[in-house]
Coordinates of C-alpha atoms and ligand atoms in Angstrom, one line a residue:
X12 CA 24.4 -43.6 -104.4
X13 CA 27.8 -42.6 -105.5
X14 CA 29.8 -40.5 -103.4
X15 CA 30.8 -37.4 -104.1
X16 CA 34.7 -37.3 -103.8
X17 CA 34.1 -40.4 -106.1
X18 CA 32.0 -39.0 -108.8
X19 CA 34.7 -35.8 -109.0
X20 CA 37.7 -38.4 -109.0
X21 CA 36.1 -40.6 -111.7
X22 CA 35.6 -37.6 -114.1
X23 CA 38.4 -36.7 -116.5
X24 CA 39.7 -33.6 -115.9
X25 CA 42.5 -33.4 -119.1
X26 CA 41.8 -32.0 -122.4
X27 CA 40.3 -34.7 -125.3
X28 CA 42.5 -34.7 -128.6
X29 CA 42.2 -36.6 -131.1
X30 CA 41.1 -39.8 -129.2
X31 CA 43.5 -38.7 -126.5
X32 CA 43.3 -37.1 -122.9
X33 CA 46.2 -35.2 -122.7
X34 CA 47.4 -32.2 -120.4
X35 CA 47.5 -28.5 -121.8
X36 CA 50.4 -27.3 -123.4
X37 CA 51.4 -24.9 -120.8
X38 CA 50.5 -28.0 -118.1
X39 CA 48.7 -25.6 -116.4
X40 CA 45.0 -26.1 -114.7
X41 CA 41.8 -24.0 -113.1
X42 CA 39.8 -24.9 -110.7
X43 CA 36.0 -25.6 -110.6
X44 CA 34.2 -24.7 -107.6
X45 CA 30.9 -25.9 -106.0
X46 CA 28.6 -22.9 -106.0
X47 CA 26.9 -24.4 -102.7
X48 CA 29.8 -24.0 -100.4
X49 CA 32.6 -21.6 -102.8
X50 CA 34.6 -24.2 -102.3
X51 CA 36.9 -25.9 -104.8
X52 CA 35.8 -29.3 -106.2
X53 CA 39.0 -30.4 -108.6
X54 CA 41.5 -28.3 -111.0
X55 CA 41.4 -29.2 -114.6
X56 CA 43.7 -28.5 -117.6
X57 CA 43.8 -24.9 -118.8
X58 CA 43.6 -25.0 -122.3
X59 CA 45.4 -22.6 -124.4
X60 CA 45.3 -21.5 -128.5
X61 CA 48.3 -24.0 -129.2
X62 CA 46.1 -26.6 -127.7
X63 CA 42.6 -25.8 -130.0
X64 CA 45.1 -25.7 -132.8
X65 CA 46.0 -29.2 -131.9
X66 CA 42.5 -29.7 -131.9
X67 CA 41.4 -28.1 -135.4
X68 CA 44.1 -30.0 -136.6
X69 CA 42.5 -33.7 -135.2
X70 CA 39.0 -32.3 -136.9
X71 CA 40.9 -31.7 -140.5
X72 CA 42.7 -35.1 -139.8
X73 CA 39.7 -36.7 -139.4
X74 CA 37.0 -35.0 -141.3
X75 CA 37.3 -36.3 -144.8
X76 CA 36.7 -40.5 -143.2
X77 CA 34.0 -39.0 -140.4
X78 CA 31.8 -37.8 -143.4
X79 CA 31.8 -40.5 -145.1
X80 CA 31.2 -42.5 -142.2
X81 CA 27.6 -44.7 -142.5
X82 CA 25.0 -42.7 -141.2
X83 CA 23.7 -45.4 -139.6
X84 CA 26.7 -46.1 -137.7
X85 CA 26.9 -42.8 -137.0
X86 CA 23.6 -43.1 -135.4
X87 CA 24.5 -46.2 -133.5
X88 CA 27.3 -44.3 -131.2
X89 CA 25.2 -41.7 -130.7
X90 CA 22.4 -44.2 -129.8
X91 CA 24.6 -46.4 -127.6
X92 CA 25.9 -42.7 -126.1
X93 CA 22.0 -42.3 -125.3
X94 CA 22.2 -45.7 -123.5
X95 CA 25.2 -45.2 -121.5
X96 CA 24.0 -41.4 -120.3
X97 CA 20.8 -43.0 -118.7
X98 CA 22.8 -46.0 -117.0
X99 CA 25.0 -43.3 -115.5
X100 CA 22.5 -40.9 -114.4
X101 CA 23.4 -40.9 -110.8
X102 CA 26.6 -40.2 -111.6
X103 CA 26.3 -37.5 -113.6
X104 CA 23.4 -35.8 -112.0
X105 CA 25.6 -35.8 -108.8
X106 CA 28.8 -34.3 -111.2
X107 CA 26.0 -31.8 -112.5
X108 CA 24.6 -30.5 -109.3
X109 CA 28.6 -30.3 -108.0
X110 CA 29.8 -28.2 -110.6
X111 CA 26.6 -26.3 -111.1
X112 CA 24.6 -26.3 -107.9
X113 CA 20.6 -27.2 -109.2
X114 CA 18.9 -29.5 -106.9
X115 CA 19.5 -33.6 -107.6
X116 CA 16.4 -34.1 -109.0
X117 CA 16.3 -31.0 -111.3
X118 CA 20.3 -32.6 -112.5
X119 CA 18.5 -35.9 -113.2
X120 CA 15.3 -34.1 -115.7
X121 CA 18.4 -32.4 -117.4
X122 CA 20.6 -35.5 -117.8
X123 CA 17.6 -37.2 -119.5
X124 CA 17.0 -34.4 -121.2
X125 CA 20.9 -34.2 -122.8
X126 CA 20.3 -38.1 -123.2
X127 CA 17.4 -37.4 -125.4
X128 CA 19.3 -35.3 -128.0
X129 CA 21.2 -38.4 -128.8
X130 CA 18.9 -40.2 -129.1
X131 CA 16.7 -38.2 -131.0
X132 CA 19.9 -36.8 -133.4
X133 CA 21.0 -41.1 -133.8
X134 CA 17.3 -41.1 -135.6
X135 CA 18.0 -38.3 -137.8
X136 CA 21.4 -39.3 -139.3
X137 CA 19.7 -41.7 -141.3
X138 CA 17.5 -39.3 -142.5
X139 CA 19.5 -36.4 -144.1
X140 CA 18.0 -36.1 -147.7
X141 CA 18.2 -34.5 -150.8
X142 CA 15.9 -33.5 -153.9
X143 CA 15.3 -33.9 -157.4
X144 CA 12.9 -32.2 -159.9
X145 CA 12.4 -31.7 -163.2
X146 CA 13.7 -27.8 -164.5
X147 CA 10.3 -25.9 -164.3
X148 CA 11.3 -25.2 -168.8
X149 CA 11.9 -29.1 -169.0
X150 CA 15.0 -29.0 -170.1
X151 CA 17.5 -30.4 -167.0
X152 CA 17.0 -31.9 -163.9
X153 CA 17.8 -30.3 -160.4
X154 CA 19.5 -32.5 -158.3
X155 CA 20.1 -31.1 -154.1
X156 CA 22.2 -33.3 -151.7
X157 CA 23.1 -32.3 -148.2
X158 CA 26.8 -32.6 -147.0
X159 CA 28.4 -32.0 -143.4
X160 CA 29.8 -28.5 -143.3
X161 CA 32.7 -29.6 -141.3
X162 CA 34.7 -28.9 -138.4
X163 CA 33.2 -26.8 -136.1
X164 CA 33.6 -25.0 -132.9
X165 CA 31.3 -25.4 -129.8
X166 CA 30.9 -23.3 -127.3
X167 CA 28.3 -23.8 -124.6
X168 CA 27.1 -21.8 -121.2
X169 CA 27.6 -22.7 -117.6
X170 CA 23.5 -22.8 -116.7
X171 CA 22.7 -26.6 -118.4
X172 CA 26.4 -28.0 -118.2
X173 CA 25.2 -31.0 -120.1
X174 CA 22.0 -30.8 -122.3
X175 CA 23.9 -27.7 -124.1
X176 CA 26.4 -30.0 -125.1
X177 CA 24.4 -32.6 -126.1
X178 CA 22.5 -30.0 -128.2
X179 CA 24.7 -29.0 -130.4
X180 CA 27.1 -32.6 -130.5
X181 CA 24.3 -34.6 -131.3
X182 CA 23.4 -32.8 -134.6
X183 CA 27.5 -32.6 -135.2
X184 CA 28.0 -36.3 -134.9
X185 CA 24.8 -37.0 -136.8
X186 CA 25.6 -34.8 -139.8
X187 CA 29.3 -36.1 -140.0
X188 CA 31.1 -33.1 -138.3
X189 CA 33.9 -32.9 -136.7
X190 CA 34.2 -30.5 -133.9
X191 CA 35.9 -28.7 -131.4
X192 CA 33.7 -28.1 -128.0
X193 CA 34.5 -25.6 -125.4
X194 CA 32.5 -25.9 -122.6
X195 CA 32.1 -22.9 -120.0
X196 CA 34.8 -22.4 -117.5
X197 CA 32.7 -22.5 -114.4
X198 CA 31.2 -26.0 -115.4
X199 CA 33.5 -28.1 -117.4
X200 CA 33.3 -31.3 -116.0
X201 CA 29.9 -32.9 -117.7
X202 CA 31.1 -32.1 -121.0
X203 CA 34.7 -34.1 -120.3
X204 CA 32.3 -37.3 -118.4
X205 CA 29.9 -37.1 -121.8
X206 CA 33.3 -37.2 -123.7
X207 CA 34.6 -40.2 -121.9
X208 CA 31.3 -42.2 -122.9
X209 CA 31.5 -41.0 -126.3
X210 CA 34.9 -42.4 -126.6
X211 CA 33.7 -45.3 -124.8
X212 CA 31.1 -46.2 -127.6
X213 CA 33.5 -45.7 -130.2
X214 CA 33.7 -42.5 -131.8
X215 CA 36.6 -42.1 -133.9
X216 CA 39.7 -40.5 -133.0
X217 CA 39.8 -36.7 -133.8
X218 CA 35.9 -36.1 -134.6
X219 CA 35.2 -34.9 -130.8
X220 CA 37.9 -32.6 -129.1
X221 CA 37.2 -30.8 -126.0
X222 CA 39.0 -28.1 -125.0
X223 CA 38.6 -26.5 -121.3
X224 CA 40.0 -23.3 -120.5
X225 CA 40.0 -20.0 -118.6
X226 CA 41.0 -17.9 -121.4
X227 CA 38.3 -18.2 -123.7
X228 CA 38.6 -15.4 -126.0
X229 CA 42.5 -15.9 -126.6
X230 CA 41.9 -19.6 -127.1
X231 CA 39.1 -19.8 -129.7
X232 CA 40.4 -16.7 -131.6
X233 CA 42.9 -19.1 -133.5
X234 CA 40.0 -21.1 -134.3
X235 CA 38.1 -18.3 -135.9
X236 CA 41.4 -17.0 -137.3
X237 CA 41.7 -20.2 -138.7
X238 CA 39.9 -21.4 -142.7
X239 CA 39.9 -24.7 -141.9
X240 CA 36.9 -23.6 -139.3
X241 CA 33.3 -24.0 -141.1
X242 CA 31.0 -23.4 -138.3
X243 CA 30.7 -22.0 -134.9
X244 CA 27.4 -22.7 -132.8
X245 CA 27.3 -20.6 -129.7
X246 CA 25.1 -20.3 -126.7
X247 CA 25.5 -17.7 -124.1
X248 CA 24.9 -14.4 -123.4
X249 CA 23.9 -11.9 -126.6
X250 CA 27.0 -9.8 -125.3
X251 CA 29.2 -12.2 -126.0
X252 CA 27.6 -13.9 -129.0
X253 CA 27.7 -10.6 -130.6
X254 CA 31.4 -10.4 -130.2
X255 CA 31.5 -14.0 -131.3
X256 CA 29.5 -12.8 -134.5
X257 CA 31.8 -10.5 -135.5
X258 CA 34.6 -13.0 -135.2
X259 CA 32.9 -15.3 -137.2
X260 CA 32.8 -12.8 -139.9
X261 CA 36.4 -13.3 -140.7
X262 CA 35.9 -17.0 -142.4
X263 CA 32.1 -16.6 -143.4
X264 CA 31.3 -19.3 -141.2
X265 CA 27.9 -20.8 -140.9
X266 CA 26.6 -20.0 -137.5
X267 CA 23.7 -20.8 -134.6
X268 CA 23.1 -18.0 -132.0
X269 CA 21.1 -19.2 -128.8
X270 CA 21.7 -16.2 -127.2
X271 CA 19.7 -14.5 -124.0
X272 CA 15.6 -13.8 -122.8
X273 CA 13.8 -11.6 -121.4
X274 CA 10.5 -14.0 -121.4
X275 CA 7.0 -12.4 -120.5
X276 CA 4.2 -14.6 -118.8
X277 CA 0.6 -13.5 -119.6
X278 CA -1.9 -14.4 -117.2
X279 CA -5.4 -13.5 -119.2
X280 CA -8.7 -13.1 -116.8
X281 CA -9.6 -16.2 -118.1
X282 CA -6.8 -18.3 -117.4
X283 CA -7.0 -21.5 -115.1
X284 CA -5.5 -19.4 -112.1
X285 CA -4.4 -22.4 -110.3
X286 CA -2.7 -23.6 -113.4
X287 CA -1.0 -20.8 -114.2
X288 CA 0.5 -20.1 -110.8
X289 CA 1.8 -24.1 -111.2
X290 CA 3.1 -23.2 -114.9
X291 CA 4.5 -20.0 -113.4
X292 CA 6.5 -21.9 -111.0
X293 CA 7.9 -24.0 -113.2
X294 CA 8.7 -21.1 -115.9
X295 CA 10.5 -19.0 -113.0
X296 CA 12.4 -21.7 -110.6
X297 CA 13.7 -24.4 -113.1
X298 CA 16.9 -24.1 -112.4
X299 CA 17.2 -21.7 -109.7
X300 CA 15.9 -19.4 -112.3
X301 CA 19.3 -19.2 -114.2
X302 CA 17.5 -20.4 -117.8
X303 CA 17.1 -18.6 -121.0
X304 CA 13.6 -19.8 -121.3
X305 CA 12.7 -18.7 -117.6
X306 CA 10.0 -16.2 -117.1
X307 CA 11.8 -13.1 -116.6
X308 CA 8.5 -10.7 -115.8
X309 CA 4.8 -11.6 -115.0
X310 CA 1.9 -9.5 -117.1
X311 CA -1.4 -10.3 -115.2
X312 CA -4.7 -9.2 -116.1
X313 CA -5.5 -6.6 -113.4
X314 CA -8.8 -8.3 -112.2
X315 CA -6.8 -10.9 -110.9
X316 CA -3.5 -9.2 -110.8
X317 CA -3.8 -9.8 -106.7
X318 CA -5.0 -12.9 -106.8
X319 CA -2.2 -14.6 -108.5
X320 CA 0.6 -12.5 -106.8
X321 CA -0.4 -13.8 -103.5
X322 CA -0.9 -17.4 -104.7
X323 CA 2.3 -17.6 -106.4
X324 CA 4.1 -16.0 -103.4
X325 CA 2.6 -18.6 -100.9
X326 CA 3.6 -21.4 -103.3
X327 CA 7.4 -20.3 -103.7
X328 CA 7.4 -19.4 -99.4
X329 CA 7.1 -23.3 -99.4
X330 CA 10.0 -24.2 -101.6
X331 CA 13.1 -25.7 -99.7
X332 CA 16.4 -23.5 -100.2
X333 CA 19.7 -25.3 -100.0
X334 CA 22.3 -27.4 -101.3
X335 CA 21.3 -29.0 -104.5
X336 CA 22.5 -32.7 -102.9
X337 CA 20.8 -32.3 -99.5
X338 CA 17.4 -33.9 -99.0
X339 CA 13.8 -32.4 -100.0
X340 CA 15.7 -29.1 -101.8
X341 CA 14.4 -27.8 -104.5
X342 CA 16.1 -24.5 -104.7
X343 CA 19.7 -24.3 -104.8
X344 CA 22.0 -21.6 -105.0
X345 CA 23.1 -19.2 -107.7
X346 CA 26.3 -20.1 -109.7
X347 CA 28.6 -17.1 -107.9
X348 CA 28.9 -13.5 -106.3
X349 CA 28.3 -12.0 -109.6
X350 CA 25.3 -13.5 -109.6
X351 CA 23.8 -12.3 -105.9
X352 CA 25.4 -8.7 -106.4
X353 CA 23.1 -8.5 -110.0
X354 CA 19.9 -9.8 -108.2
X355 CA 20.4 -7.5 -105.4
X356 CA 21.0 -4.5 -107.5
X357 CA 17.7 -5.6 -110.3
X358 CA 15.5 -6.3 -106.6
X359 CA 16.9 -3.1 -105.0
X360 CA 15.6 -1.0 -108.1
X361 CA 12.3 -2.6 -108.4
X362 CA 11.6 -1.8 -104.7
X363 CA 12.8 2.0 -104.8
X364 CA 10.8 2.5 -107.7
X365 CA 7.7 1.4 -105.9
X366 CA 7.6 -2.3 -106.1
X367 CA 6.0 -4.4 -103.0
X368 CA 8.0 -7.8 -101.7
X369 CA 5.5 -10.1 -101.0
X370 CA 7.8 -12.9 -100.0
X371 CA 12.0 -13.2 -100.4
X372 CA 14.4 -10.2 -101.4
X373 CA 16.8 -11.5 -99.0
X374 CA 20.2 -13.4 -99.8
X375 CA 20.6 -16.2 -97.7
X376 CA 22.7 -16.1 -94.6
X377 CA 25.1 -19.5 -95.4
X378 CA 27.9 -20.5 -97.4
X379 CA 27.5 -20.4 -101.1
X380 CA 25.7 -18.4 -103.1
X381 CA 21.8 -18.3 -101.9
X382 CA 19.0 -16.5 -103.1
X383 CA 15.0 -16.5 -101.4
X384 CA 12.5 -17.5 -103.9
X385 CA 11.3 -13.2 -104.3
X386 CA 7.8 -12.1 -105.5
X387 CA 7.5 -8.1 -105.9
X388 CA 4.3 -6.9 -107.6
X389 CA 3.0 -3.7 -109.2
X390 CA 6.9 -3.2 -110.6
X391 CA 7.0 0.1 -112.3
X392 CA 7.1 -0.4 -116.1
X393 CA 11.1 1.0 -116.2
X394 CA 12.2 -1.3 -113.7
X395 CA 15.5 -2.6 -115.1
X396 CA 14.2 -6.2 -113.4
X397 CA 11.7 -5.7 -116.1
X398 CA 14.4 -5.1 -119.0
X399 CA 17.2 -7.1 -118.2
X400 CA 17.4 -11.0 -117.9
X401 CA 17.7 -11.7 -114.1
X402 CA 18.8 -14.9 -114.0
X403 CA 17.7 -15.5 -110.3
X404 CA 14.1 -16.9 -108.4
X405 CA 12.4 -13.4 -108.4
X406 CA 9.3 -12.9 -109.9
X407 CA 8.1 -9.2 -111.0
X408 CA 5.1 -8.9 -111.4
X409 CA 2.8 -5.5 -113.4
X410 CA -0.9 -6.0 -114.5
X411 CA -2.4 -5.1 -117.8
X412 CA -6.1 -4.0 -118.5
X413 CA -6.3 -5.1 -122.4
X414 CA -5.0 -7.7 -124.5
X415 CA -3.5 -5.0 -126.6
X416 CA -1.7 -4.0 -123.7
X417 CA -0.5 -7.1 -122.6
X418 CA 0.9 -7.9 -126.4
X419 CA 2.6 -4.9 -126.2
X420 CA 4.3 -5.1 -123.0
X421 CA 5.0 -8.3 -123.9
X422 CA 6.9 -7.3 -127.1
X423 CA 8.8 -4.1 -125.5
X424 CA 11.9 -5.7 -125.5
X425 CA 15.0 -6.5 -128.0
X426 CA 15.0 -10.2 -127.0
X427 CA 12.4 -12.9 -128.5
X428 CA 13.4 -16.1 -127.6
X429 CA 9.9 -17.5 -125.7
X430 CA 6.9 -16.3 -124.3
X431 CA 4.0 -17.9 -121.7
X432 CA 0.9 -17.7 -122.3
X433 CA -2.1 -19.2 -119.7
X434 CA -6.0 -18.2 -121.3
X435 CA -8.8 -21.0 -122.1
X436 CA -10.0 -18.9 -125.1
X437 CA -8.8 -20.8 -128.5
X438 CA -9.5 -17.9 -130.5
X439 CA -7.3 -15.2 -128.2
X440 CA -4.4 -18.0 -128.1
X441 CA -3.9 -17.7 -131.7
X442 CA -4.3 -14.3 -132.2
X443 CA -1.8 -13.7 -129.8
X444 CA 0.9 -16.6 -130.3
X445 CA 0.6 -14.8 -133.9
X446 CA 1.4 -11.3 -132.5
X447 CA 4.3 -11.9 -130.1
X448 CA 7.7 -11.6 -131.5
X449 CA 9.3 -15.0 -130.1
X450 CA 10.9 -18.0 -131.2
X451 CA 8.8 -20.3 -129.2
X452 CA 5.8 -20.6 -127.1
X453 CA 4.3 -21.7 -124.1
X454 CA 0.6 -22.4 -124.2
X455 CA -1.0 -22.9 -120.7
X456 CA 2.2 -24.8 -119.8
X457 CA 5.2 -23.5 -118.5
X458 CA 8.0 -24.9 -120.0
X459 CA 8.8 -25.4 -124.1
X460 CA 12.2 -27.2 -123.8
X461 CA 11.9 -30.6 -125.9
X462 CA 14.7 -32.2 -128.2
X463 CA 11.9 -33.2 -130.7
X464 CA 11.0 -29.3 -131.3
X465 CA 13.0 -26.9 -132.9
X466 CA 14.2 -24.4 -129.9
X467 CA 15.6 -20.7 -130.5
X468 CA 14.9 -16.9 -130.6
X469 CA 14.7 -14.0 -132.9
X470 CA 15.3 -10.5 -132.1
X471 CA 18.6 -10.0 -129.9
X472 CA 17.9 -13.9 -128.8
X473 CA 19.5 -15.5 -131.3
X474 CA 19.5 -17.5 -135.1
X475 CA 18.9 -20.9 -135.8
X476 CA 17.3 -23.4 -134.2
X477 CA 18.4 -26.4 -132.0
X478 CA 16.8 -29.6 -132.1
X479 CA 13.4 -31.2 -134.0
X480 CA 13.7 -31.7 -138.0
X481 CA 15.7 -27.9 -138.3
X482 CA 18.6 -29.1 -135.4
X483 CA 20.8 -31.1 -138.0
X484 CA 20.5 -28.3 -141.0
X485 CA 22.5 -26.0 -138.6
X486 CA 25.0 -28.5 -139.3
X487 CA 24.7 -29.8 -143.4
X488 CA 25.3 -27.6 -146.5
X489 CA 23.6 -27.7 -149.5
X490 CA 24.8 -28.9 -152.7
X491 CA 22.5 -28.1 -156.0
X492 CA 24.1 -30.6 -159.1
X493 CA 22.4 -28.5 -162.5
X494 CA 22.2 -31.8 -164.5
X495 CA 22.1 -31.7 -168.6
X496 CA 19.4 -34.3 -169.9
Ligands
NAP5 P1 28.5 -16.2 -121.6 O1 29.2 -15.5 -120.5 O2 28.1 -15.5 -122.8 O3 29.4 -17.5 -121.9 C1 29.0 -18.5 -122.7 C2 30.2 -19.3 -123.2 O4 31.0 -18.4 -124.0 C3 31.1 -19.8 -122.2 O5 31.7 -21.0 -122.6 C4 32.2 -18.7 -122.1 O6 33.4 -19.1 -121.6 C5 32.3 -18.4 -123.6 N1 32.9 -17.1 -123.8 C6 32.7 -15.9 -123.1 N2 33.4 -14.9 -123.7 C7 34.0 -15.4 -124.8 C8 34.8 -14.9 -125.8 N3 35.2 -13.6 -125.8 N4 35.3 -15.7 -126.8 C9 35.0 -17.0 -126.8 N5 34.2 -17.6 -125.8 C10 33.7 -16.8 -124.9 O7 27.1 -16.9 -121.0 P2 26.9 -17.7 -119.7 O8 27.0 -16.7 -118.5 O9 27.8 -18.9 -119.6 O10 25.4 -18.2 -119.9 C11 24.3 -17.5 -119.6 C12 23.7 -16.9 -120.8 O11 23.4 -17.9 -121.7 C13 22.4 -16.2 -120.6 O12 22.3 -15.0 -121.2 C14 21.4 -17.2 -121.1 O13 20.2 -16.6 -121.5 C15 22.1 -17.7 -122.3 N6 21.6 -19.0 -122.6 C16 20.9 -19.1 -123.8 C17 20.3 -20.3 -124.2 C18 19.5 -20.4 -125.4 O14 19.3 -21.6 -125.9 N7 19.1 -19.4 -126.0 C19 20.5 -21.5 -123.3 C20 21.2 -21.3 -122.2 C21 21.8 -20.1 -121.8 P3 33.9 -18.8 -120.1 O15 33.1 -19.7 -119.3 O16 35.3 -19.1 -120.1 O17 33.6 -17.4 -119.9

C-alpha cells in the first residue's frame, strides 16, 4: 500500500484553470487537517473572487467548442476517468480517509461509488434526446432538442469528498457544460486528485476549473454576480443552500438543491428484526454517521420497541472506534470540535429529557475527534436529537403503537430527503412509501444511494435530483423549434 506522506505529496494542491494548475492570486494557502489526529496534512492554494473570475472566464472561453463536442467523446473521458478512478483506488481511498477521517474500507465503497457516476453519466451522453410530434390541430410540427445550459458553478460538502464531485461533474461533462467546482474547505484534496485524472484523460482546457478556498461566500459571489453563470448545483446544509438560493436569484439560474435530512427508520411488528437491526446499522454508521441519508431517529413498534434497542446496542458495543487507516476500524472520528460539541449538546438533551443510554454517550479520550457508537431509547418526542440532523453515531430511539402514528412521526419534520422502512407486509409497504413525504426510500434495506437512481429530497431537503435518467436534465435546457408545414 501507498504511504501516506506519499499519497498527500502526489496530490495537487494548486488551483485548476483552464488546463492549468496555478497558485491563487493572492499566493496564499489553508491548510487541511486529518480529523484523526487535528493535525495538519498539507496547505493548499486559497482561492480568491479574482481567481473564480479567471475561472468563469476559462468556462465562456471554452463553452461554445465543449458543447459541440461529440457526445460520444465526451463519454469516452468520462469512461476512461471511470477507468483510472478504480486503478487508483488505494490511492485515493487513503487521500479520502486522510482528509476526511471514514475508515479505509468505507473510503474504497465511496471511491467506487464516485467511479460509478462516470461511468454511468459516459452512458448517458449519448443518449440526450429530443422530440417531435405532429401539432394536436395538424397544422405544424413540434420539434424539442436538448442543449447544455452552460457554465456552471459546483459546490460540494466535506462528508463524501469525492462521490459529491463526481455527482454533479459527471452529468456536467456529459451534457457539454463547462464548470467551475468548489469543493468544501475541510476536504479539498479528492476533488484536485479527480481533477488531475480528468486532465489526464483529456478533457479540454477550460471545461473543468477547480477552485479551493477558505472564503467561500466572498469567492463564489462574483460568480453569482456574474450573467455568464447559467447554473449552480449545490449540496450542503439547507442553511446555506438557502442563502445560496437567494443568490442564485440574481441571474435566474437553473439550480439543484441536495440539501440536509432528518431520516426516520420504521421498524413495524412485523419486520425481520434481525434484518432490520443489520439495515439499521448500516443506515446510522455509514460514515461515522455524518450522511444526509443516515437515519437520524428510530420509530419502533412498541411490542418490540425493547427488543431491537438492545440488539442494536449490542451490535454497535462491537464496532471498532479509531483511526480510519488503522486495522479492523470501522468507526472513525467526527470531521472537527464543532462536530463533538453538537453531539454532546443533542445527547445531553435527550438524556435530561428522560432518554436511557444503553451503550456510548461518551467522546472518546484520544486525539482527534472521537465519538462512541450511542444508543438512547424512549427519547421524548421534543428531543432536539429528534429534530435536528445529528450528524454523529447516535441512535434515538421512541416507539409507536399504530401505523398512523408511525407515518406521522415520521412526517413531523421540514426535511424529506429519505425514509427506512423494515415490514414483510406488501400491502402496508405501499401504503406507507405512498404516505411519507420523502424523496427516496428504503425498503427493508438500509441504504438508497445508487448512481443509477435518481437521488434527492423535497421539503427543506432540497430540488432536483442527482443521478439515474433525471441526473443529466439538471444540467440540459430545452429548446421547442414551432415548425410551419
Ligand atoms: P455546508 O456548511 O452547507 O457547506 C457545503 C459547501 O458550501 C461547502 O463547500 C462550503 O464551503 C460551501 N459554503 C458554505 N457557505 C457558503 C456560502 N455562503 N457561499 C458559498 N459557499 C458556501 O455543509 P457541509 O457541512 O459541508 O455538509 C454537511 C451538510 O450537507 C449536511 O446538512 C448534509 O445533510 C448535507 N448533505 C446533503 C446531501 C444530499 O445529497 N442531500 C449529501 C451530502 C451532504 P466551506 O467548506 O468553505 O464552508
Amino acid at each position: 500500500m501507498i504511504s501516506e506522506q506519499d499519497v498527500i505529496k502526489q496530490v495537487p494542491k494548486k488551483l485548476f484553470i483552464d488546463g492549468q494548475w496555478t497558485t491563487s492570486t493572492s499566493n496564499t494557502t489553508f491548510e487541511v487537517q486529518d480529523p484523526a489526529t487535528g493535525k495538519s496534512l498539507c496547505e493548499v492554494a486559497d482561492g480568491n473572487d479574482q481567481d473564480a473570475l479567471l475561472a468563469l472566464d476559462a468556462c465562456e472561453r471554452a463553452q461554445k467548442s465543449w458543447s459541440k463536442y461529440p457526445p460520444r467523446q465526451r463519454g469516452e473521458i468520462l469512461r476512461h476517468g471511470y477507468e483510472q478512478i478504480i486503478e487508483r483506488s488505494d490511492y485515493l481511498a487513503t487521500l479520502m480517509t486522510l482528509e476526511m477521517g471514514k475508515p479505509f474500507q468505507e473510503s474504497k465503497a465511496e471511491i467506487v461509488y464516485a467511479a460509478e457516476f462516470f461511468r454511468w453519466f459516459s452512458e448517458e451522453a449519448v443518449r440526450i434526446d429530443g422530440r417531435f410530434a405532429v401539432a394536436p390541430n395538424g397544422n405544424g410540427r413540434l420539434l424539442t432538442m436538448r442543449q447544455p445550459v452552460g457554465p456552471s458553478l459546483l459546490i460540494t460538502p466535506w462528508n463524501f469528498p469525492l462521490a459529491m464531485a463526481t455527482r454533479k461533474m459527471g452529468p456536467a461533462i456529459a451534457a457539454g457544460c463547462t464548470m467551475v467546482v468548489k469543493p468544501a474547505s475541510l476536504t479539498p484534496l479528492c476533488t484536485l486528485a479527480v481533477t488531475q485524472i480528468l486532465q489526464e484523460v483529456g478533457l479540454p482546457e477550460g471545461v473543468l476549473n477547480v477552485i479551493t478556498t477558505s472564503s467561500s461566500s466572498k469567492t463564489t459571489k462574483v460568480l453569482f454576480d456574474d450573467p455568464r453563470l447559467r447554473k449552480m448545483s449545490f449540496t450542503g446544509s439547507t442553511e446555506v443552500g438557502r442563502t445560496l438560493m437567494s443568490a442564485a436569484s440574481k441571474n435566474v439560474l437553473k439550480i439543484s438543491m441536495e440539501l440536509g435530512g432528518n431520516a426516520p427508520f420504521l421498524v413495524f411488528e412485523d419486520a425481520d428484526l434481525d434484518a432490520a437491526v443489520e439495515g439499521a446499522v448500516i443506515a446510522k454508521m455509514r460514515n461515522i454517521g455524518q450522511a444526509c441519508t443516515a437515519a437520524n431517529r428510530f420509530h419502533v413498534a412498541s411490542s418490540i420497541a425493547k427488543e431491537f434497542s438492545e440488539k442494536l446496542a449490542q451490535r454497535l458495543e462491537t464496532m471498532k472506534v479509531g483511526g480510519g487507516l488503522e486495522d479492523g476500524v470501522e468507526v472513525g472520528p467526527l470531521i472537527n470540535q464543532d462536530a463533538i460539541d453538537k453531539t454532546k449538546s443533542l445527547v445531553e438533551d435527550a438524556i435530561g429529557k428522560g432518554g436511557q443510554v444503553l451503550t456510548g454517550a461518551k467522546q472518546l479520550d484520544r486525539g482527534g475527534y472521537f465519538y462512541q457508537p450511542t444508543v438512547i431509547s424512549n427519547v421524548a418526542r421534543d428531543a432536539k436529537v429528534l429534530q435536528e440532523e445529528i450528524f454523529a453515531p447516535v441512535a434515538p430511539i421512541v416507539s409507536f403503537d399504530s401505523e398512523q402514528q408511525a407515518i406521522e412521526m415520521a412526517n413531523d419534520t421540514p426535511f424529506g430527503l429519505v425514509a427506512y422502512v423494515f415490514t414483510k407486509d406488501l400491502e402496508r409497504s405501499f401504503r406507507v412509501a405512498e404516505e411519507l413525504q420523502v424523496g427516496m426510500l428504503g425498503l427493508n434495506q438500509g441504504m438508497v444511494s445508487n448512481p443509477a437512481a435518481p437521488f434527492g429530497g423535497v421539503k427543506l431537503s432540497g430540488i432536483g435530483r442527482e443521478g439515474g435518467y433525471e441526473g443529466i436534465d439538471e444540467y440540459l435546457e430545452t429548446k421547442y423549434i414551432a415548425m410551419k408545414i
